[in-house]
Amino acid sequence: MASDYDAKESLLPDMKDHSPLNEKNNLQRRRENGEESPLPFESIFVKQQFSIKHVVVLLAAYLGGGTICFFLIRHQIKGKKTSGILDAIYFCVVTMTTVGYGDLVPETILAKLLACIYVFTGMALVGMILSQAADYMVEKQEILVVKAIYMRGKVISPDEILKEVKTNKIKYKFILVGVLLLVLIVVGTVFLFVVEELSFMDAFYCVCSTITTLGYGDESFSTAGGRIFAIFWMLGSTICLAQFFLYLAELYTERRHRSMVKWVLSRELTFSDLEAADLDRDKVVSAAEFVIYKLKEMGKISSEDVSVVMETFKRLDADQSGTLTKSDLRLSQSSQAQI
């Protein structure tokens, strides 16, 4: 029984108490014993923190450069015009979002060449930047979505909320982006109906052709106020729709994967499964071997992954005892220093 308990404790470290008080006591105990504090996982694989400032700077630089170029050649662009700078910014946004209404079109070779360069760099650069920005903003609001769906007069602890967000992360991203997309569609339709004085059906039609980047061109933003609104609205709505379909695909994939995991864990174990799970061929399947076999069956790891990890273990096991100790690490570090 003791060996089973030890195996469970070693394989499920997250089941242990990780409260601040317990972590502080563990740290104090390690210091008293002269042990080094283990590096947290986040400090080993540092995830680059996304900054909204970077998005603003890159987007401003890209739009600024495009606006200056198209403003300088404004006489080489034909179509419905309002004012020089505003039309240049509007043309930049319509081009880089690939909406392409056709209300402003390049007429000369130079204008067409600049438009080609701008649209290709925009699809690569702006698409990447704004999709990251959308992910950032969505993740910031996930906890609020969970609260709105599950609270309903109940008192939910922060730990329960974080657990729910982590478990159903894609689902809440999909819900949040879906709500945001609906809001943008409604706002765009109302704006076109009131400001651009389109019929309700034409306004909705223009919104749909814009956010899907079809941009037929028979209906578009033609007033100065409309184009100011369109500059911001088009950026948000086109990226939001792209994120919506991305999360929809991820949600479908995740549900299929969960169904497979449920089947793997619920099916009865056979004698052939025991033989396949017995990695060291000692006719006994340990808890660690069983976990590795099930993870391989779920598709979370492969045999190659296990082989690479085992090779690393053998390299660190200096005394070939089949276990890792502090002396093994010291011997490994000293041999590394000599090389």
Coordinates of C-alpha atoms in Angstrom, one line a residue:
M1 CA 0.0 0.0 0.0
A2 CA 2.8 2.4 0.8
S3 CA 4.4 1.9 -2.6
D4 CA 1.0 2.7 -4.3
Y5 CA 0.7 5.8 -2.2
D6 CA 4.2 7.0 -3.0
A7 CA 3.6 6.4 -6.7
K8 CA 0.4 8.4 -6.6
E9 CA 2.1 11.2 -4.8
S10 CA 5.0 11.3 -7.3
L11 CA 2.7 11.2 -10.3
L12 CA 0.2 13.7 -9.1
P13 CA 2.1 16.6 -7.5
D14 CA -0.8 19.0 -8.2
M15 CA -2.9 17.1 -5.7
K16 CA -0.6 18.4 -2.9
D17 CA -1.3 21.6 -1.0
H18 CA 0.1 24.5 -2.9
S19 CA -1.3 27.2 -0.7
P20 CA 0.9 30.2 0.0
L21 CA 1.4 29.2 3.7
N22 CA 2.4 25.6 2.7
E23 CA 4.8 26.9 0.0
K24 CA 6.4 29.2 2.5
N25 CA 6.8 26.4 5.0
N26 CA 8.4 24.2 2.3
L27 CA 10.8 27.0 1.3
Q28 CA 11.8 27.5 4.9
R29 CA 12.4 23.8 5.4
R30 CA 14.6 23.6 2.3
R31 CA 16.6 26.5 3.5
E32 CA 17.1 24.9 7.0
N33 CA 18.3 21.7 5.3
G34 CA 20.6 23.6 3.0
E35 CA 18.7 22.6 -0.1
E36 CA 18.4 24.8 -3.2
S37 CA 14.9 26.0 -4.1
P38 CA 13.7 24.4 -7.3
L39 CA 13.1 26.6 -10.2
P40 CA 9.5 27.1 -11.0
F41 CA 8.3 25.8 -14.4
E42 CA 7.5 29.3 -15.6
S43 CA 11.1 30.4 -15.0
I44 CA 12.4 27.6 -17.1
F45 CA 10.0 28.0 -20.0
V46 CA 9.4 31.8 -19.9
K47 CA 6.4 32.7 -21.9
Q48 CA 6.9 36.1 -23.6
Q49 CA 4.4 38.5 -22.1
F50 CA 2.2 40.1 -24.7
S51 CA 2.1 43.9 -24.4
I52 CA -0.8 45.9 -25.9
K53 CA 1.7 48.8 -26.3
H54 CA 3.6 46.7 -28.9
V55 CA 0.4 46.3 -30.9
V56 CA -0.4 50.0 -30.8
V57 CA 3.2 51.0 -31.8
L58 CA 3.4 48.5 -34.7
L59 CA -0.1 49.2 -36.0
A60 CA 0.4 53.0 -35.8
A61 CA 3.7 52.7 -37.6
Y62 CA 2.1 50.5 -40.3
L63 CA -0.9 52.8 -40.8
G64 CA 1.2 55.9 -40.5
G65 CA 3.6 54.8 -43.3
G66 CA 0.7 53.7 -45.5
T67 CA -1.2 56.9 -44.9
I68 CA 1.7 59.1 -45.9
C69 CA 2.4 57.1 -49.0
F70 CA -1.3 57.1 -50.2
F71 CA -1.7 60.8 -49.2
L72 CA 1.2 61.7 -51.4
I73 CA -0.3 59.9 -54.4
R74 CA -3.9 60.8 -53.6
H75 CA -4.4 62.3 -57.0
Q76 CA -3.5 58.9 -58.5
I77 CA -6.5 57.3 -56.6
K78 CA -10.0 57.7 -58.0
G79 CA -13.4 57.3 -56.5
K80 CA -15.7 58.8 -53.8
K81 CA -13.5 61.2 -51.8
T82 CA -14.0 63.2 -48.6
S83 CA -10.7 64.6 -47.4
G84 CA -7.1 63.8 -48.2
I85 CA -5.8 62.4 -44.9
L86 CA -9.0 60.7 -43.9
D87 CA -9.3 59.0 -47.3
A88 CA -5.7 57.8 -47.1
I89 CA -6.2 56.2 -43.7
Y90 CA -9.6 54.7 -44.9
F91 CA -7.9 53.3 -48.0
C92 CA -5.1 51.8 -45.8
V93 CA -7.6 50.0 -43.6
V94 CA -9.8 48.8 -46.5
T95 CA -6.7 47.5 -48.2
M96 CA -5.0 45.7 -45.3
T97 CA -8.2 44.1 -44.2
T98 CA -8.7 42.9 -47.8
V99 CA -12.3 44.3 -47.8
G100 CA -11.7 46.2 -51.0
Y101 CA -15.0 48.0 -51.5
G102 CA -13.9 49.7 -54.8
D103 CA -15.1 53.1 -53.7
L104 CA -11.4 54.2 -53.8
V105 CA -9.2 52.5 -56.3
P106 CA -5.6 53.1 -57.5
E107 CA -5.4 54.4 -61.0
T108 CA -1.7 54.7 -62.0
I109 CA 1.0 52.1 -62.1
L110 CA 2.7 53.6 -59.0
A111 CA -0.5 53.6 -57.0
K112 CA -1.3 50.0 -58.0
L113 CA 2.3 48.9 -57.1
L114 CA 2.1 50.5 -53.7
A115 CA -1.3 48.9 -53.1
C116 CA 0.0 45.5 -53.9
I117 CA 3.0 45.8 -51.6
Y118 CA 0.8 47.2 -48.8
V119 CA -1.8 44.5 -49.0
F120 CA 0.7 41.6 -48.8
T121 CA 2.7 43.1 -45.9
G122 CA -0.6 44.0 -44.2
M123 CA -2.0 40.5 -44.4
A124 CA 1.2 39.1 -42.8
L125 CA 2.0 41.8 -40.3
V126 CA -1.4 43.2 -39.2
G127 CA -3.1 39.8 -39.2
M128 CA -0.5 38.4 -36.8
I129 CA -0.5 41.5 -34.6
L130 CA -4.2 41.9 -34.3
S131 CA -4.9 38.2 -33.8
Q132 CA -2.5 38.3 -30.8
A133 CA -4.2 41.4 -29.5
A134 CA -7.6 39.6 -29.8
D135 CA -6.3 36.6 -27.9
Y136 CA -4.9 39.0 -25.2
M137 CA -8.2 40.8 -24.7
V138 CA -10.2 37.7 -24.8
E139 CA -8.1 36.0 -22.1
K140 CA -8.4 39.1 -19.9
Q141 CA -12.2 38.8 -20.0
E142 CA -12.6 35.0 -19.6
I143 CA -13.1 35.2 -15.8
L144 CA -15.9 37.7 -16.2
V145 CA -17.6 35.4 -18.7
V146 CA -17.4 32.5 -16.2
K147 CA -18.8 34.6 -13.5
A148 CA -21.7 35.8 -15.7
I149 CA -22.6 32.3 -16.7
Y150 CA -22.2 30.4 -13.4
M151 CA -22.7 32.8 -10.5
R152 CA -26.5 33.5 -10.7
G153 CA -26.6 34.3 -7.0
K154 CA -24.1 31.7 -6.0
V155 CA -20.8 32.4 -4.2
I156 CA -17.9 31.0 -6.2
S157 CA -14.4 31.0 -4.9
P158 CA -11.5 32.4 -7.1
D159 CA -10.0 28.9 -7.2
E160 CA -13.2 27.4 -8.6
I161 CA -13.4 30.2 -11.2
L162 CA -9.8 29.7 -12.3
K163 CA -10.3 25.9 -12.5
E164 CA -13.4 26.4 -14.7
V165 CA -11.6 28.8 -17.0
K166 CA -8.6 26.4 -17.4
T167 CA -10.9 23.4 -18.0
N168 CA -13.1 25.0 -20.6
K169 CA -10.7 27.7 -22.0
I170 CA -11.6 27.3 -25.7
K171 CA -15.3 27.3 -24.9
Y172 CA -15.3 30.6 -23.1
K173 CA -13.1 32.2 -25.7
F174 CA -15.6 31.1 -28.3
I175 CA -18.5 32.5 -26.3
L176 CA -16.8 35.8 -25.7
V177 CA -15.8 36.3 -29.3
G178 CA -19.2 35.3 -30.5
V179 CA -20.9 37.9 -28.2
L180 CA -18.4 40.6 -29.3
L181 CA -19.0 39.7 -33.0
L182 CA -22.7 40.0 -32.5
V183 CA -22.3 43.4 -30.8
L184 CA -20.1 44.6 -33.7
I185 CA -22.6 43.5 -36.3
V186 CA -25.4 45.3 -34.5
V187 CA -23.4 48.5 -34.0
G188 CA -22.3 48.5 -37.6
T189 CA -25.8 47.9 -39.0
V190 CA -27.3 50.7 -36.8
F191 CA -24.5 53.1 -37.8
L192 CA -25.0 52.5 -41.5
F193 CA -28.8 52.8 -41.1
V194 CA -28.6 56.1 -39.1
V195 CA -25.5 57.9 -40.4
E196 CA -25.1 56.6 -44.0
E197 CA -28.9 56.5 -44.4
L198 CA -29.0 53.1 -45.9
S199 CA -32.1 50.9 -45.6
F200 CA -31.9 48.4 -42.8
M201 CA -31.5 45.5 -45.2
D202 CA -28.7 47.3 -47.2
A203 CA -27.0 48.2 -43.9
F204 CA -27.0 44.6 -42.7
Y205 CA -25.9 43.5 -46.2
C206 CA -23.0 46.0 -46.1
V207 CA -21.9 44.8 -42.6
C208 CA -21.9 41.1 -43.7
S209 CA -20.0 41.8 -46.9
T210 CA -17.5 43.9 -44.9
I211 CA -16.7 41.5 -42.0
T212 CA -16.3 38.6 -44.4
T213 CA -14.0 40.8 -46.5
L214 CA -16.2 40.2 -49.6
G215 CA -16.5 44.0 -50.2
Y216 CA -18.8 44.0 -53.2
G217 CA -18.6 47.8 -53.3
D218 CA -22.2 48.5 -54.1
E219 CA -22.7 49.7 -50.5
S220 CA -19.9 51.3 -48.5
F221 CA -19.0 54.1 -46.1
S222 CA -19.2 57.3 -48.2
T223 CA -19.4 60.2 -45.6
A224 CA -16.5 61.6 -43.6
G225 CA -18.1 60.5 -40.3
G226 CA -18.7 57.0 -41.7
R227 CA -15.2 56.6 -42.8
I228 CA -13.8 57.6 -39.4
F229 CA -16.1 55.0 -37.8
A230 CA -15.1 52.4 -40.5
I231 CA -11.4 52.8 -39.8
F232 CA -11.9 51.4 -36.3
W233 CA -14.9 49.2 -36.9
M234 CA -13.4 47.3 -39.8
L235 CA -10.2 46.4 -38.0
G236 CA -12.2 45.0 -35.0
S237 CA -14.9 43.2 -36.9
T238 CA -12.8 41.4 -39.5
I239 CA -10.3 40.1 -37.0
C240 CA -13.2 39.2 -34.6
L241 CA -14.8 37.0 -37.3
A242 CA -11.5 35.3 -38.1
Q243 CA -11.0 34.6 -34.4
F244 CA -14.6 33.3 -34.1
F245 CA -14.1 30.6 -36.8
L246 CA -10.6 29.8 -35.3
Y247 CA -12.1 29.1 -31.9
L248 CA -15.0 27.2 -33.5
A249 CA -12.5 24.8 -35.1
E250 CA -10.5 24.5 -31.9
L251 CA -13.7 23.8 -29.9
Y252 CA -14.6 21.0 -32.3
T253 CA -11.1 19.5 -32.2
E254 CA -11.0 19.7 -28.4
R255 CA -14.4 17.9 -28.0
R256 CA -13.3 15.2 -30.3
H257 CA -10.1 14.8 -28.3
R258 CA -12.0 14.7 -25.0
S259 CA -14.3 12.0 -26.4
M260 CA -11.3 9.9 -27.4
V261 CA -9.7 10.4 -24.0
K262 CA -13.0 9.3 -22.3
W263 CA -13.1 6.2 -24.5
V264 CA -9.5 5.3 -23.7
L265 CA -10.0 5.6 -20.0
S266 CA -13.3 3.7 -19.9
R267 CA -12.4 0.7 -22.0
E268 CA -11.4 -2.5 -20.4
L269 CA -7.8 -3.4 -20.1
T270 CA -6.6 -6.5 -22.0
F271 CA -3.6 -8.8 -21.6
S272 CA -2.1 -7.3 -24.7
D273 CA -2.4 -3.9 -23.1
L274 CA -0.5 -5.1 -20.1
E275 CA 2.3 -6.4 -22.3
A276 CA 2.5 -3.2 -24.2
A277 CA 2.5 -1.1 -21.0
D278 CA 5.3 -3.2 -19.5
L279 CA 8.2 -0.9 -20.6
D280 CA 11.0 -2.7 -18.7
R281 CA 9.6 -6.2 -19.5
D282 CA 9.6 -7.3 -15.8
K283 CA 6.0 -8.7 -16.2
V284 CA 4.7 -6.1 -13.8
V285 CA 3.1 -2.8 -14.8
S286 CA 3.9 0.1 -12.4
A287 CA 1.8 3.2 -12.0
A288 CA 4.3 5.2 -14.0
E289 CA 4.3 2.7 -16.8
F290 CA 0.5 2.6 -16.8
V291 CA 0.3 6.4 -17.0
I292 CA 2.8 6.5 -19.9
Y293 CA 0.9 3.9 -21.8
K294 CA -2.4 5.7 -21.4
L295 CA -0.9 9.0 -22.4
K296 CA 0.5 7.3 -25.6
E297 CA -2.9 5.8 -26.3
M298 CA -4.5 9.2 -26.0
G299 CA -2.0 10.7 -28.4
K300 CA -0.6 13.1 -25.9
I301 CA 2.9 11.7 -26.2
S302 CA 4.7 9.3 -28.6
S303 CA 7.2 6.5 -28.2
E304 CA 9.8 8.8 -29.5
D305 CA 9.1 11.3 -26.7
V306 CA 9.4 8.5 -24.1
S307 CA 12.7 7.4 -25.7
V308 CA 14.2 10.9 -25.5
V309 CA 13.2 11.3 -21.9
M310 CA 14.6 7.9 -21.0
E311 CA 17.9 8.7 -22.7
T312 CA 18.1 11.9 -20.6
F313 CA 17.4 9.9 -17.5
K314 CA 20.1 7.4 -18.2
R315 CA 22.6 10.2 -18.9
L316 CA 21.8 11.8 -15.6
D317 CA 21.9 8.4 -13.7
A318 CA 25.6 8.5 -13.1
D319 CA 25.8 5.4 -10.8
Q320 CA 23.3 3.4 -13.0
S321 CA 21.1 2.7 -10.0
G322 CA 17.9 3.3 -11.8
T323 CA 17.1 6.3 -9.6
L324 CA 18.3 10.0 -9.5
T325 CA 19.9 11.4 -6.4
K326 CA 21.8 14.5 -5.5
S327 CA 25.1 12.7 -6.0
D328 CA 24.1 11.8 -9.5
L329 CA 23.4 15.4 -10.3
R330 CA 26.7 16.5 -8.7
L331 CA 28.6 13.9 -10.8
S332 CA 26.7 15.0 -14.0
Q333 CA 27.5 18.7 -13.3
S334 CA 31.2 18.0 -12.7
S335 CA 31.5 16.0 -15.9
Q336 CA 29.8 18.8 -17.8
A337 CA 32.2 21.3 -16.3
Q338 CA 35.2 19.2 -17.4
I339 CA 34.0 19.1 -21.0

